Coordinates of C-alpha atoms and ligand atoms in Angstrom, one line a residue:
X1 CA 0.0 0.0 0.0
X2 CA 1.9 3.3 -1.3
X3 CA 1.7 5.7 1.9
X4 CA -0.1 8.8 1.9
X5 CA 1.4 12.4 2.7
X6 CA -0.6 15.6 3.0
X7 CA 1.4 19.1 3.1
X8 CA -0.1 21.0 6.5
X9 CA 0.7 25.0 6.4
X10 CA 0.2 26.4 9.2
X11 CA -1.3 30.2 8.6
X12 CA -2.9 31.8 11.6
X13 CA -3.7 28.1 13.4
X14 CA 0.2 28.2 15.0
X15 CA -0.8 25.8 17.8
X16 CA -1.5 21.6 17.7
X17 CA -4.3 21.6 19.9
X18 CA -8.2 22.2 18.8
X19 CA -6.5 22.6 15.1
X20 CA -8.9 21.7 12.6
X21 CA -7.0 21.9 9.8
X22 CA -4.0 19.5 11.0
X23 CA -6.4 16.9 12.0
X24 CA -7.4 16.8 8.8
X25 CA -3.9 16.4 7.7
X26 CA -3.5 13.9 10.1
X27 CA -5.9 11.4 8.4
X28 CA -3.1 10.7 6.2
X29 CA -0.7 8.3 6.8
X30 CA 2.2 11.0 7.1
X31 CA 2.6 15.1 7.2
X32 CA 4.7 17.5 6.1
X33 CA 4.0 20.2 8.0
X34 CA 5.6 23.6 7.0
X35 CA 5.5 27.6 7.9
X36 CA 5.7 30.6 5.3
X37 CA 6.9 33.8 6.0
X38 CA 4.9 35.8 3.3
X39 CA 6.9 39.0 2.3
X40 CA 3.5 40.6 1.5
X41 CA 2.8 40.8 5.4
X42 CA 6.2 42.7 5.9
X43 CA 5.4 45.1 2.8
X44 CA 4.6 49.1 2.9
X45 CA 1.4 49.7 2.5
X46 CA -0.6 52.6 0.9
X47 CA -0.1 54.7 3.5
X48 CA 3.8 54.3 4.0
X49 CA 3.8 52.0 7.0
X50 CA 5.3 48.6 6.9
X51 CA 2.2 45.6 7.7
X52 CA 3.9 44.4 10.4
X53 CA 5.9 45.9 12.8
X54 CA 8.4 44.7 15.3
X55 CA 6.2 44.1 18.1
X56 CA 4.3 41.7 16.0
X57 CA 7.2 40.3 13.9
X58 CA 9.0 39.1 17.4
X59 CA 5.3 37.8 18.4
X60 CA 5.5 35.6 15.1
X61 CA 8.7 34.7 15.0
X62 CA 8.1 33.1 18.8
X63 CA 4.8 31.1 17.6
X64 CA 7.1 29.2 15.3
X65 CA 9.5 28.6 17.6
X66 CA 7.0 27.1 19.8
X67 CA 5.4 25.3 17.5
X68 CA 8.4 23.4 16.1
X69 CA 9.4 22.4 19.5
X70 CA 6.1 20.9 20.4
X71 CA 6.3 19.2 16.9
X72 CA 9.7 17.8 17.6
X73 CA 8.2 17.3 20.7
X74 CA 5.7 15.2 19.1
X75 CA 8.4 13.4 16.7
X76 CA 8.0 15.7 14.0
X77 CA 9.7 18.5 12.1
X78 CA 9.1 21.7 10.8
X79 CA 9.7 23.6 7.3
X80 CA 10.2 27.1 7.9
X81 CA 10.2 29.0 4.8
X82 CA 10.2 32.8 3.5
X83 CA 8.8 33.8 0.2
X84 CA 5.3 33.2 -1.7
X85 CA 3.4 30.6 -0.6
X86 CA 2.1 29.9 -4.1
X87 CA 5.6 29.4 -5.4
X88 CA 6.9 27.5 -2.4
X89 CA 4.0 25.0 -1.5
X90 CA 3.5 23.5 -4.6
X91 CA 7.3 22.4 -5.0
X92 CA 7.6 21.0 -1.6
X93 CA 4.4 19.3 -2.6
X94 CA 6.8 17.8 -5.4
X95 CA 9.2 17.1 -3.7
X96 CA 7.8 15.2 -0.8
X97 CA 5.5 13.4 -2.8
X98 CA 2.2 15.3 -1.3
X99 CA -1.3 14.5 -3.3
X100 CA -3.0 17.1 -0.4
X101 CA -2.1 20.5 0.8
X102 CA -4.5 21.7 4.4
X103 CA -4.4 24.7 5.5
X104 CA -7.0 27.1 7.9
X105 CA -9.2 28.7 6.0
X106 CA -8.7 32.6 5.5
X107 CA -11.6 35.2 5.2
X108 CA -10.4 38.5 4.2
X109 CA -9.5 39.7 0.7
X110 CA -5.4 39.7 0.9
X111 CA -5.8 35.9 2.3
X112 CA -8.8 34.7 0.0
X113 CA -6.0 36.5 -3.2
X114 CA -3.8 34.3 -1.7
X115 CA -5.4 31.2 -1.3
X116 CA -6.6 31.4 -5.0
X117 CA -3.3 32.2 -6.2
X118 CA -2.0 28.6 -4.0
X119 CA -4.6 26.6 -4.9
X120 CA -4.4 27.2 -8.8
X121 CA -0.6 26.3 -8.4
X122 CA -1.0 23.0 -6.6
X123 CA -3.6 21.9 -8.9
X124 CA -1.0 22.7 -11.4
X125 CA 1.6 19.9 -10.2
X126 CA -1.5 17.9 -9.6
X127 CA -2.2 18.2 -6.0
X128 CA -5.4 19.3 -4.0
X129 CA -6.0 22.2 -1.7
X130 CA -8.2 21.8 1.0
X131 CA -8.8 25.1 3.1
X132 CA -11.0 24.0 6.4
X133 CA -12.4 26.3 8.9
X134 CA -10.7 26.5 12.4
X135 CA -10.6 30.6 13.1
X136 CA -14.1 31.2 14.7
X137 CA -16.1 29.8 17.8
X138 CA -19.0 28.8 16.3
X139 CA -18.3 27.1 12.9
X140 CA -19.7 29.2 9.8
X141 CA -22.0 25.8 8.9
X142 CA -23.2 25.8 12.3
X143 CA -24.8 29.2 11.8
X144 CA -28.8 29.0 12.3
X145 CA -28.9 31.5 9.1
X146 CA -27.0 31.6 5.3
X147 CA -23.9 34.3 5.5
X148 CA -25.9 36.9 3.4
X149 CA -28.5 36.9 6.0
X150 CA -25.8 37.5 9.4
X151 CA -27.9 40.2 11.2
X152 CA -25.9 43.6 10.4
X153 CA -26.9 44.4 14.2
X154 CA -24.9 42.3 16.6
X155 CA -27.3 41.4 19.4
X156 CA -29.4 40.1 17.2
X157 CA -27.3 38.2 15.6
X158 CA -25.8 36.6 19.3
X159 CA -29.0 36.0 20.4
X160 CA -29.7 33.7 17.5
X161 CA -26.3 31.9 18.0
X162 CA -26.7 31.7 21.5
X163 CA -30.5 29.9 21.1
X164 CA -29.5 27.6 18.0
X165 CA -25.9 26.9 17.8
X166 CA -23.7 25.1 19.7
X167 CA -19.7 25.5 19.7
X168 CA -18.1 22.1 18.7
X169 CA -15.8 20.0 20.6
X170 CA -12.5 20.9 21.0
X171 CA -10.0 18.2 18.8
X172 CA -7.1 17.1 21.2
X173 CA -3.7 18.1 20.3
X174 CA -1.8 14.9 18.6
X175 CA 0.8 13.1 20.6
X176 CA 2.8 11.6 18.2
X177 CA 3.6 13.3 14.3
X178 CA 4.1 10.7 12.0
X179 CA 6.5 13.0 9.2
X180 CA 8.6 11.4 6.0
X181 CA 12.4 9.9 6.8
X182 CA 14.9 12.6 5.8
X183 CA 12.5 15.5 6.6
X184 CA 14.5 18.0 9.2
X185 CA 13.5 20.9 10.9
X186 CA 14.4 24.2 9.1
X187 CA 15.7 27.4 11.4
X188 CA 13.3 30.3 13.0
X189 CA 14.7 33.9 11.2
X190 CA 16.5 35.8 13.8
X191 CA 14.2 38.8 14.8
X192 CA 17.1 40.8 13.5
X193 CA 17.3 40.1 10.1
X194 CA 13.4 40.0 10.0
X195 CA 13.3 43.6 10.8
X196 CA 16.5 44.4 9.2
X197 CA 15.0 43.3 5.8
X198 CA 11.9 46.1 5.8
X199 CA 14.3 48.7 8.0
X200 CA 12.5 48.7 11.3
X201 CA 14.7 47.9 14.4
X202 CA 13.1 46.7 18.1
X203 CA 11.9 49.3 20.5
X204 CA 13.6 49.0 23.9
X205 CA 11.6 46.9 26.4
X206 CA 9.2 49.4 28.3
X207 CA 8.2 48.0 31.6
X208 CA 4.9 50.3 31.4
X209 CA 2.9 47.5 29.0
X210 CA 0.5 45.5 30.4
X211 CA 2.8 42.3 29.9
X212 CA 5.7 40.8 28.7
X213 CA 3.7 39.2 25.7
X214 CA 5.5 36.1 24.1
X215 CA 4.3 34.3 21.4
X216 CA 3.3 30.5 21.3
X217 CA 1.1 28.0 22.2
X218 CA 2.5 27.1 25.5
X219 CA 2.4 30.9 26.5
X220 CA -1.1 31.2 25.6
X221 CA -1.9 28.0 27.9
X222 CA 0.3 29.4 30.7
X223 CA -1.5 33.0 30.0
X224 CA -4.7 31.0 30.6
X225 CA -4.0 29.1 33.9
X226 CA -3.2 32.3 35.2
X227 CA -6.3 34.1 33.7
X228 CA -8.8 31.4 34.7
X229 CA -7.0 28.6 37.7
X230 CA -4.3 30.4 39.8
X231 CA -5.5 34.0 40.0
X232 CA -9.5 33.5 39.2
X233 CA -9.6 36.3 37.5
X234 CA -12.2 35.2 34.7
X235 CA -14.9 35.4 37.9
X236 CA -14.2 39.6 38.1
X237 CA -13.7 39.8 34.3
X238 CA -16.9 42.1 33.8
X239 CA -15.7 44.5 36.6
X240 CA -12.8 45.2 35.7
X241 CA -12.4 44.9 31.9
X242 CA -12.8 48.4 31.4
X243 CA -9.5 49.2 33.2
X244 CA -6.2 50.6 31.4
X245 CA -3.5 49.3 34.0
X246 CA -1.8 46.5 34.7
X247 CA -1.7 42.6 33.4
X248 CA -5.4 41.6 34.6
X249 CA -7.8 43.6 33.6
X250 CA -8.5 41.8 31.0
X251 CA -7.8 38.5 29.4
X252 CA -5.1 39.7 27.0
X253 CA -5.9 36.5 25.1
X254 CA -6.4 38.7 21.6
X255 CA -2.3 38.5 20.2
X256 CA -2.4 34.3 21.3
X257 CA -6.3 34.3 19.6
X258 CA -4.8 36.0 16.4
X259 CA -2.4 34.0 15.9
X260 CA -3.7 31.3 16.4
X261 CA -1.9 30.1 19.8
X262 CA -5.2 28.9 21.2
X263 CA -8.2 28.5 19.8
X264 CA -11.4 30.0 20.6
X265 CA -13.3 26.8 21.6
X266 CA -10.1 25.6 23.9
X267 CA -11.0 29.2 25.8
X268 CA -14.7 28.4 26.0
X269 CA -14.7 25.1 26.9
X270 CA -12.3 26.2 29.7
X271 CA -14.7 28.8 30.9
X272 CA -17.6 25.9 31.0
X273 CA -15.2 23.9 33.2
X274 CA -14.2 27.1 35.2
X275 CA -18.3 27.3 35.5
X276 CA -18.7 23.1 36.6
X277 CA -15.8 23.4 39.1
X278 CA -15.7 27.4 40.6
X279 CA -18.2 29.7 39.6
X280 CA -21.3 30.5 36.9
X281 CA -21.6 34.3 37.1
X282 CA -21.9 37.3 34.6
X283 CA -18.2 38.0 34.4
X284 CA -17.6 33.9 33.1
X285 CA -20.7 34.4 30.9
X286 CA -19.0 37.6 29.4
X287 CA -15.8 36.4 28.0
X288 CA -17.3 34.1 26.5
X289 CA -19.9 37.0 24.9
X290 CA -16.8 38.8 23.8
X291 CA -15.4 36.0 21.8
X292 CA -18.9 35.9 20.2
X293 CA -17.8 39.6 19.0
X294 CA -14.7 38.2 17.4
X295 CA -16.9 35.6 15.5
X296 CA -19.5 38.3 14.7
X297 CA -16.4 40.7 12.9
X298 CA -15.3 37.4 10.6
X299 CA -18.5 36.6 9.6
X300 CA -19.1 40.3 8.5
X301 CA -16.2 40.1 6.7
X302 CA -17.4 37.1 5.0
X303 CA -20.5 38.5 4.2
X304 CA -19.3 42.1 2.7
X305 CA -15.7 40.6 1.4
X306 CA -14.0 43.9 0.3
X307 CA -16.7 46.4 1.4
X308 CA -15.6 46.5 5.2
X309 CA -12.3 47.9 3.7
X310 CA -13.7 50.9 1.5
X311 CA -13.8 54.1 2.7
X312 CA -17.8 54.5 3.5
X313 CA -18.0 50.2 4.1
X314 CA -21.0 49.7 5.0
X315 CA -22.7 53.1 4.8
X316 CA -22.2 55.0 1.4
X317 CA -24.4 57.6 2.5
X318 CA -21.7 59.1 5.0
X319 CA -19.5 62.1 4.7
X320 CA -16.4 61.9 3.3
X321 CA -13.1 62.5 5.5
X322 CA -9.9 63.4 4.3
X323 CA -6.0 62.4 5.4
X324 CA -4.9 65.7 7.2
X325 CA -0.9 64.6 7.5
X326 CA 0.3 66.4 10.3
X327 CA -2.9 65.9 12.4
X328 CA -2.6 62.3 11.4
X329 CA 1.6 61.7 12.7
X330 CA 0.5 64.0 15.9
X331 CA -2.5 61.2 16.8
X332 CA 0.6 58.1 15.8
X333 CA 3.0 60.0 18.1
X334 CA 0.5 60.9 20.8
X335 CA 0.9 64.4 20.2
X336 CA -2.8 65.6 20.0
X337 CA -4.6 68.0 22.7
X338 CA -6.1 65.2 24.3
X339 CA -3.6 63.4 27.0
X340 CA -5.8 60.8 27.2
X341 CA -5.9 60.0 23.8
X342 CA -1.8 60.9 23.8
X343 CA -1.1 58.4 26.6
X344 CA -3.0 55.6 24.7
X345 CA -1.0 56.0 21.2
X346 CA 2.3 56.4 23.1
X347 CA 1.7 52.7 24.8
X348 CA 0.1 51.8 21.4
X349 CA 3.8 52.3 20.0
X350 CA 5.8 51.3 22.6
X351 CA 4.3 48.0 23.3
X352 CA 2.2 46.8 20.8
X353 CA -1.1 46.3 22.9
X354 CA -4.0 49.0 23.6
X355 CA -7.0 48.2 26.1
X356 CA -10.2 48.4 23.8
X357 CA -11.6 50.9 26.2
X358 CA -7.7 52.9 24.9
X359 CA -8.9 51.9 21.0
X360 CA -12.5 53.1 21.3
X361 CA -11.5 56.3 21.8
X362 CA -8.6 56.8 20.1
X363 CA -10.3 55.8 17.2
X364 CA -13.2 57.7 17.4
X365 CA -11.2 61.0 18.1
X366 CA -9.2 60.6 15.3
X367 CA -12.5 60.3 13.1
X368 CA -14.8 62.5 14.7
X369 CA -12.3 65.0 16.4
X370 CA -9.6 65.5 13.7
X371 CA -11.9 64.3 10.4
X372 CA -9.7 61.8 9.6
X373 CA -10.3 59.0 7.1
X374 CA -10.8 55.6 9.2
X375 CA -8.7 53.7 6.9
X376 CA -5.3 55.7 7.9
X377 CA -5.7 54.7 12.0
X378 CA -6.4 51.0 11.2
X379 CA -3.3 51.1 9.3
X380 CA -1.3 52.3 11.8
X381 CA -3.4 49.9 14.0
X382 CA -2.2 47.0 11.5
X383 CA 1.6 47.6 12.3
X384 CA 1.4 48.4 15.7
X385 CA -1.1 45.4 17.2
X386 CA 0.5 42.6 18.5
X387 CA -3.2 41.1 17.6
X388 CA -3.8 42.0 14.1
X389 CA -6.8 40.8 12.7
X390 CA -8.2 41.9 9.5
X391 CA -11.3 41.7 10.1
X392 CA -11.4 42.2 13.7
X393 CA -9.7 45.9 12.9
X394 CA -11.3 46.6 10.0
X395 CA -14.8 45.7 12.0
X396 CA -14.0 47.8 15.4
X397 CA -12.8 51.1 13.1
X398 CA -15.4 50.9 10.8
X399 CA -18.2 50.5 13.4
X400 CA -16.1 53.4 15.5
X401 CA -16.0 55.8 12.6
X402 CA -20.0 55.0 12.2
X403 CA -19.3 52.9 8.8
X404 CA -20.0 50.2 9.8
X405 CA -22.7 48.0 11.9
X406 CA -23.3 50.7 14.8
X407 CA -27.0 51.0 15.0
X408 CA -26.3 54.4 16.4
X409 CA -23.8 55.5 13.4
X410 CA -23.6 59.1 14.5
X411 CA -21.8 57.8 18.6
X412 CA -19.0 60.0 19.0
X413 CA -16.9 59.3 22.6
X414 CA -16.4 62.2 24.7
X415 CA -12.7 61.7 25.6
X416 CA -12.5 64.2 28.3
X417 CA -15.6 62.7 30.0
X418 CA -14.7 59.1 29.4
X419 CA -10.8 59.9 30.6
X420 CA -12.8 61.1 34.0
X421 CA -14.6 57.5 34.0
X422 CA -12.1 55.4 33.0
X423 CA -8.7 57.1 34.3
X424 CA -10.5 59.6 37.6
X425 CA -7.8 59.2 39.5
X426 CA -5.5 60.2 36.1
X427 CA -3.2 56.8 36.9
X428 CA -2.8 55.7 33.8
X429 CA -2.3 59.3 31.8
X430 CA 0.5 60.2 34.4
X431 CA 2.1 56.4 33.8
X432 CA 2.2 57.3 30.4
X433 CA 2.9 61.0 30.0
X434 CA 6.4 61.1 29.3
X435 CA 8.5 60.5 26.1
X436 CA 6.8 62.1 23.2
X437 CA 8.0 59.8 20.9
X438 CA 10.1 60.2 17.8
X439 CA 9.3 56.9 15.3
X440 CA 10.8 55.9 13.0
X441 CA 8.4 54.4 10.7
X442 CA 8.6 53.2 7.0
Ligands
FAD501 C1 -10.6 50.5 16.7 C2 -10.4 49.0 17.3 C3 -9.6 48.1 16.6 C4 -9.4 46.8 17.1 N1 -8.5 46.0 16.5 C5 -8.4 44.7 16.9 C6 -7.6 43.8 16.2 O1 -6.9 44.1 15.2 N2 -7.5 42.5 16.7 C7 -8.2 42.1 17.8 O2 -8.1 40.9 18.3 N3 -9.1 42.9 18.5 C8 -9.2 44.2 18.0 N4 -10.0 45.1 18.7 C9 -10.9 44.6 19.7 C10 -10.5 44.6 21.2 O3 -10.0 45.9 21.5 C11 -9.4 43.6 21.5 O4 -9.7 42.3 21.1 C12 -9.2 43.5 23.0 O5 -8.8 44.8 23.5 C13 -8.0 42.6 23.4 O6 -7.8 42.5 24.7 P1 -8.1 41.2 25.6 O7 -7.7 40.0 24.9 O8 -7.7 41.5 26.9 O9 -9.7 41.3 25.5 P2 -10.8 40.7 26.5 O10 -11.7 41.8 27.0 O11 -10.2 39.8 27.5 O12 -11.7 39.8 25.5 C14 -11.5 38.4 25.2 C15 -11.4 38.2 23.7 O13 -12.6 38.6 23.1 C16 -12.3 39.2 21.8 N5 -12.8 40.5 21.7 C17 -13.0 41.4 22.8 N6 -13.5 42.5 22.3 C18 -13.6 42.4 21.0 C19 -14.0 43.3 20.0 N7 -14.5 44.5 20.2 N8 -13.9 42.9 18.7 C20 -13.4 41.7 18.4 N9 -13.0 40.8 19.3 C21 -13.1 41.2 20.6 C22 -10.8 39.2 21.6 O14 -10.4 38.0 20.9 C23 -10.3 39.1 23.1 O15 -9.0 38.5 23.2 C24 -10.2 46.4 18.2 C25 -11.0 47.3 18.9 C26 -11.1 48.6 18.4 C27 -12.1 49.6 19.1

């Protein structure tokens, strides 16, 4: 019996547990499982700033190392490639003898491009691509309505998930990775050359950010023992996830989630054990609402492909809004006549990570305050975030800048009066009112 080998590439599923995708793999007799550094994701973009920046290339660069040590954990190995994924997949399909390439399934117009452009190629030398759904709590077939008819208000759209769908069992990680003889693990990039190659260098370590985020699987799980088991903070999570300061104010699950580190359903069905062993209260309930959020901004952006992108999305009624320069690099620097909305850029650049309480009104300052086209912050959103996700961004701004699925389009955030809410005691604007910065961004 000739064996069977299926070429798994890992996109934004960097994890073995709960993965889909690789279980699918899996079913063949061996795996070639490999990772592609796509220059597209470290290009400028029309704005002038390089996708990703160095926050979020280190993040990356650590999910791969992680994953190949729990594959060579698992008696595996790992391909780490840079380049196109079109022009590398299908020869190492060649080469290693693969009939069947998996992958996660993308949703958003640079990824779908992408996976059209691999999956003509490997049918090319003959081979099948078989993209399978992993991103989302609730899987899109699961959905008690088609994707053109997703609710464009979100509460109605959770409370029909939350009567008629259930979130499927999680798949358990694989303990043993059957790979070809001869196949060896390739090296991580150094975080140097990474950034050397689109001219960005690492910001020093600020001590300010909420944590020392690290990229990987195993740092997600340790994030969530924490979270959820040692310091049973999921039970206050309502209470306090409106704060600005400190590690636990929040989850801070979003750079793990976007990169696939965890999966969604590993985080629910830990809260429903958290529920059958501690406690069932609001604050449980709640994280598990806000995940619902994530799902409702990917299928959005499987329903309106492209739109959510354009200028006036979802509304082409609204007022146009323009791309005042100078205004714009004061807001990137934190430079504006607001200090709260100063203090929230500055950590934005220095560590990567923003509470969404921070991105809320940052956000709707620079649209409502300083006129500002919405597409210019989500930019500078894209290469800042630690937890990038196309259509999570392009969801939040667009519904910010009154775009987008806001049933009250015309909400505008009082900065002032929400810096006395959220920041009375001015903690957070004092911890991070020093250092205008100077960047240095391509
Ligand atoms: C303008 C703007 C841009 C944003 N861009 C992104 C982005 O690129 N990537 C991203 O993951 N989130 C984005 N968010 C949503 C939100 O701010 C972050 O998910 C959240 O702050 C992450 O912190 P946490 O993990 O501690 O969240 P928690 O409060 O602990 O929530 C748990 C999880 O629920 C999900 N979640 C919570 N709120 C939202 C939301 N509003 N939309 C979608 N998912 C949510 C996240 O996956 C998060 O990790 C954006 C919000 C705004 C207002």
């Amino acid at each position: 019996m000739s064996t069977s080998r299926t070429l798994h590439w890992f996109r934004n599923d960097l994890r073995l547990d709960d993965n889909p995708a690789l279980a699918e793999a899996l079913r063949s007799n061996e795996v070639v499982p490999v990772v592609v550094l796509d220059d597209r994701f470290w290009s400028e973009d029309r704005w002038g700033h390089v996708k990703t920046g160095p926050f979020r290339t280190r993040f990356v660069l650590e999910s791969i190392a992680d994953l190949k040590a729990a594959i060579e954990d698992a008696g595996g190995s790992l391909l780490v490639r840079q380049g196109r994924p079109e022009e590398i997949l299908p020869s190492l399909m060649e080469q290693w003898g693969c009939t069947t390439l998996t992958a996660q399934a993308e949703h958003t117009p640079e990824e779908l491009d992408i996976e059209a452009a691999v999956a003509r190629t490997v049918q090319e030398v003959g081979g099948t691509a078989r993209w399978i759904e992993g991103h989302t709590l609730f899987h899109p077939d699961d959905l008690p309505m088609d994707l053109d008819a997703i609710p464009d208000i979100f509460t109605q759209f959770r409370k029909k998930v939350e009567k008629h769908s259930e979130v499927r069992e999680c798949i358990a990680a694989p303990t043993a990775l059957s790979c070809p003889d001869g196949l060896t693990s390739d090296d991580v990039p150094s975080l140097n050359d990474m950034l050397a190659q689109t001219g960005q260098t690492m910001p020093p370590a600020d001590s300010r950010g909420v944590l020392p985020f690290k990229g990987g699987a195993s740092e997600a799980r340790a994030r969530l023992k924490h979270y959820f088991w040692d310091s049973k903070k999921l039970a206050v999570y309502k209470k306090t996830r409106n704060g600005l300061v400190g590690a636990d104010y929040s989850s801070k699950f979003s750079p793990w989630l976007a990169h696939g580190c965890i999966s969604p359903r590993r985080i629910a069905s830990e809260v429903y054990r958290f529920e059958d062993n501690v406690e069932a209260n609001d604050s449980t309930y709640w994280l598990v609402f806000e995940l619902i959020w994530r799902d409702y901004f990917r299928f959005i952006a499987m329903k309106f492909g492209s739109r959510i992108f354009h200028r006036k999305a979802l509304k082409p009624e609204s007022a146009n809004r323009g791309t005042q320069r100078p205004a714009f690099e004061a807001w990137k620097e934190g430079r504006t006549k607001d200090a709260f909305v100063n203090a929230n850029m500055r950590e934005l650049a220095r560590t990567g990570f923003m509470s969404n309480r921070g991105r809320q009104n940052v956000a709707s300052y620079l649209v409502h305050d300083l006129g500002i086209d919405w597409r210019l912050g989500a930019s500078w959103f894209e290469h800042c975030l630690l937890d990038y996700d196309p259509a999570s961004n392009a969801g939040n701004w667009i519904y910010v800048a009154g775009v987008g699925n806001d049933p009250r389009p015309n909400r505008k955030f009082n900065t002032q009066r929400q810096a006395e809410m959220y920041d009375g005691d001015g903690k957070y604007q004092t911890l991070w009112s020093t250092d205008a910065l100077e960047l240095d961004v391509r």
